[in-house]
PDB file of C-alpha atoms in Angstrom:
ATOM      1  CA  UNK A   1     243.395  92.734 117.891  1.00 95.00           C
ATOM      2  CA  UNK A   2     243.354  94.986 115.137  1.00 97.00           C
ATOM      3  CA  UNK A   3     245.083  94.574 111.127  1.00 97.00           C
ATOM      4  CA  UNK A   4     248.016  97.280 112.880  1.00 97.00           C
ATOM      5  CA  UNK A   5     248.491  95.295 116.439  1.00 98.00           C
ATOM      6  CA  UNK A   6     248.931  91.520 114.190  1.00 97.00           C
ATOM      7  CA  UNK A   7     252.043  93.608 112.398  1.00 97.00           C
ATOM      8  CA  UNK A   8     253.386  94.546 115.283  1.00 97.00           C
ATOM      9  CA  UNK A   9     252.986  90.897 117.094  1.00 97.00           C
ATOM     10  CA  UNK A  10     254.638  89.784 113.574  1.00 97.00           C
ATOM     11  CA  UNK A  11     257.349  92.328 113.471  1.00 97.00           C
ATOM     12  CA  UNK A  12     257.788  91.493 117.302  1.00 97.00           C
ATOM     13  CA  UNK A  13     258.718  87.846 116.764  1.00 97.00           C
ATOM     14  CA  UNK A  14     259.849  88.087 113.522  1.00 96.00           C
ATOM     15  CA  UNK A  15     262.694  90.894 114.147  1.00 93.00           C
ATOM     16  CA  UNK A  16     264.794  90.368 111.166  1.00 96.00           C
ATOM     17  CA  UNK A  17     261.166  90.685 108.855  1.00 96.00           C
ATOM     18  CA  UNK A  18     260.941  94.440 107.500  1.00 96.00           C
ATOM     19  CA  UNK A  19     257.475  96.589 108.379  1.00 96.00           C
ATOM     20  CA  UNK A  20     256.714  96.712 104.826  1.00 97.00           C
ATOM     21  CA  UNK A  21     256.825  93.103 103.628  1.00 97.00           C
ATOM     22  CA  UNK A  22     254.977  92.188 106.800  1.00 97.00           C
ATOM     23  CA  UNK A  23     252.270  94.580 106.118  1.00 98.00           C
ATOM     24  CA  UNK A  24     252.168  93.046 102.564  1.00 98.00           C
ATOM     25  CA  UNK A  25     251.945  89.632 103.897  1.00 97.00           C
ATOM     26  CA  UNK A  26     249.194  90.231 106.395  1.00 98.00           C
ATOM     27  CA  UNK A  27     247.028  92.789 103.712  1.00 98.00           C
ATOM     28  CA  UNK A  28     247.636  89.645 100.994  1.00 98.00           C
ATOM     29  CA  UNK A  29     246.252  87.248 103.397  1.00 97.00           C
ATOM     30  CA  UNK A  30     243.346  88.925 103.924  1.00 97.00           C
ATOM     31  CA  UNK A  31     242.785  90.090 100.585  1.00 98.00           C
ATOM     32  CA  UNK A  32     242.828  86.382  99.283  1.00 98.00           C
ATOM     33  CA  UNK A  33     240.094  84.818 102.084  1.00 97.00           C
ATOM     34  CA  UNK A  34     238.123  87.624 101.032  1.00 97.00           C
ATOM     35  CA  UNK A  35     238.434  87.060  97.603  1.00 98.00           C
ATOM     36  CA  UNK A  36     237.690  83.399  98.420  1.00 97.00           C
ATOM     37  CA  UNK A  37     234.254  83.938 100.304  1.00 97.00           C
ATOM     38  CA  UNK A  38     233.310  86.110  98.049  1.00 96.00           C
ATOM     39  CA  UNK A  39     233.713  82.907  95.466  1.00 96.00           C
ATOM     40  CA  UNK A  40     231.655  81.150  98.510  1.00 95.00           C
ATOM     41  CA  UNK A  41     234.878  79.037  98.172  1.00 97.00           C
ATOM     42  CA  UNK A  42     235.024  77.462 102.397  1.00 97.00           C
ATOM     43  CA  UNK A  43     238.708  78.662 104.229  1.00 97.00           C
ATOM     44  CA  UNK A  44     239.730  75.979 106.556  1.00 97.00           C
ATOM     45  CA  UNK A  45     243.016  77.004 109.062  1.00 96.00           C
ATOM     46  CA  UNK A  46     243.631  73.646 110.838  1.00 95.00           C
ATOM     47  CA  UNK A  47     243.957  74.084 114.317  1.00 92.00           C
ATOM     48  CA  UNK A  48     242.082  77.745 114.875  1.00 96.00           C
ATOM     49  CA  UNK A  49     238.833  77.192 112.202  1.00 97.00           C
ATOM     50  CA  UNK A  50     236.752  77.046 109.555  1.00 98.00           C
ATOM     51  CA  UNK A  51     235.317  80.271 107.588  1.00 98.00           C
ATOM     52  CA  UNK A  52     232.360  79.707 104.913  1.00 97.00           C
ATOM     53  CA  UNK A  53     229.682  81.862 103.385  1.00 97.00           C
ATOM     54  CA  UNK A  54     225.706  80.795 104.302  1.00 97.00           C
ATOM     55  CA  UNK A  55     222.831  82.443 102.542  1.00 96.00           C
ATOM     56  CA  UNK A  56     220.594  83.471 104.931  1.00 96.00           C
ATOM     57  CA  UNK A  57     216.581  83.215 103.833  1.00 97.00           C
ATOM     58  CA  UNK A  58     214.386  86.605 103.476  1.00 97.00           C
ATOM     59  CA  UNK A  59     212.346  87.328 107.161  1.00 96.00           C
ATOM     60  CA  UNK A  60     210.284  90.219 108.671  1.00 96.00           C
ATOM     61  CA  UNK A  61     212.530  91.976 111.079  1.00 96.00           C
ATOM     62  CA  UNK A  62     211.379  95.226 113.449  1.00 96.00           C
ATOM     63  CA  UNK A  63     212.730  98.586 113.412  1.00 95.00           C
ATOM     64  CA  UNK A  64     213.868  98.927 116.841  1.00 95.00           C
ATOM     65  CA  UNK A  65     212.781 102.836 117.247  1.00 96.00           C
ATOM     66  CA  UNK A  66     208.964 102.117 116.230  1.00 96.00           C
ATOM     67  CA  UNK A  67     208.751  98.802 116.043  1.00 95.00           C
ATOM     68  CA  UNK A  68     207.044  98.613 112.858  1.00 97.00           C
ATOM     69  CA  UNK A  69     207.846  95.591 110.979  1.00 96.00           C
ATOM     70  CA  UNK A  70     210.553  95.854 107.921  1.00 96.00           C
ATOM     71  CA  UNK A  71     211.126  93.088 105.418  1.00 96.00           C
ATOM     72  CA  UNK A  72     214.566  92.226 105.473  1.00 96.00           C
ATOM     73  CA  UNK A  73     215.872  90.875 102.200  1.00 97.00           C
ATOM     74  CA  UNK A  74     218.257  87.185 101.797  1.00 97.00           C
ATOM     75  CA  UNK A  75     221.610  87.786 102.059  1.00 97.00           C
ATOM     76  CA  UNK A  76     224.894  86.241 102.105  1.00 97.00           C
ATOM     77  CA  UNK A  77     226.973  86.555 105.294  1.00 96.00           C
ATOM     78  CA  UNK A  78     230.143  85.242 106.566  1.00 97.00           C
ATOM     79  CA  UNK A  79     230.526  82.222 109.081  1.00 97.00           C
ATOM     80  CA  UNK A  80     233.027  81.021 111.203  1.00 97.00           C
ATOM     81  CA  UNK A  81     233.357  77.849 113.731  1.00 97.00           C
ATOM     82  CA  UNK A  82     236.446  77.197 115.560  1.00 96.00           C
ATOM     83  CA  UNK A  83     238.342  74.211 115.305  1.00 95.00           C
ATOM     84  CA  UNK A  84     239.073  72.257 118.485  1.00 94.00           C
ATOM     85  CA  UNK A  85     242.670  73.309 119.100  1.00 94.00           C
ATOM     86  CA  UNK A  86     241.345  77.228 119.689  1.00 95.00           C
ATOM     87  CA  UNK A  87     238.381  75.952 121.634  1.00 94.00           C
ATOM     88  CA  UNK A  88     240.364  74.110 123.949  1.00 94.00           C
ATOM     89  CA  UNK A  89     243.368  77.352 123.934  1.00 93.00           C
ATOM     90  CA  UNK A  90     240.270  79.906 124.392  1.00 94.00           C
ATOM     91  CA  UNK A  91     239.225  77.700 127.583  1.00 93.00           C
ATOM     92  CA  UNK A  92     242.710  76.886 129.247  1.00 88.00           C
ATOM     93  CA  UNK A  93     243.916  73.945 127.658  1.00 71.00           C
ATOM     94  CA  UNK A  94     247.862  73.739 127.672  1.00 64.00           C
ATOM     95  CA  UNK A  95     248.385  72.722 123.959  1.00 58.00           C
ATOM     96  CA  UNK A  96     251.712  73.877 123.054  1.00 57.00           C
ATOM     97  CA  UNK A  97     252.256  76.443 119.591  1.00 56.00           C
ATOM     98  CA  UNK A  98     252.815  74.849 116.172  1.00 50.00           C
TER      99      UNK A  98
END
């Protein structure tokens, strides 16, 4: 699902909503969990997950065309881990929506 088919999904079940102040909502929402892992502040959404930054350590990777080692520096990088309601929805449990 892309940024544009979550608008339409919106706009779809939430008729009387206009384009533009869903496309506001949605572009806020993003723009504040980014802003918050880039604080490493940890997003939790009840029910679908959890969203945190981890550092990951310096290691000797490969270039995969000549695989001649390259050092590959430590880095921050985004995580996320579902919570158990969308585990159980992704494998066919019959929750009902919230």
């Amino acid at each position: 699902m892309t940024k544009r088919d979550l608008v339409e999904e919106l706009l779809r079940r939430h008729n009387y909503c206009q384009r533009r102040d869903v496309e506001t909502a949605v572009n806020a929402t993003l723009r504040a969990m980014v802003d918050a892992l880039r604080n490493d502040d940890r997003i939790e959404i009840r029910g679908f997950g959890t969203l945190e930054v981890r550092q990951r350590g310096p290691r000797e990777g490969r270039n995969p065309r000549t695989g001649a080692p390259v050092r590959v520096s430590a880095k921050k990088v985004p995580f996320f881990r579902a919570g158990k309601e969308l585990r159980q929805r992704v494998n066919g449990g019959r929750r009902s929506a919230g």
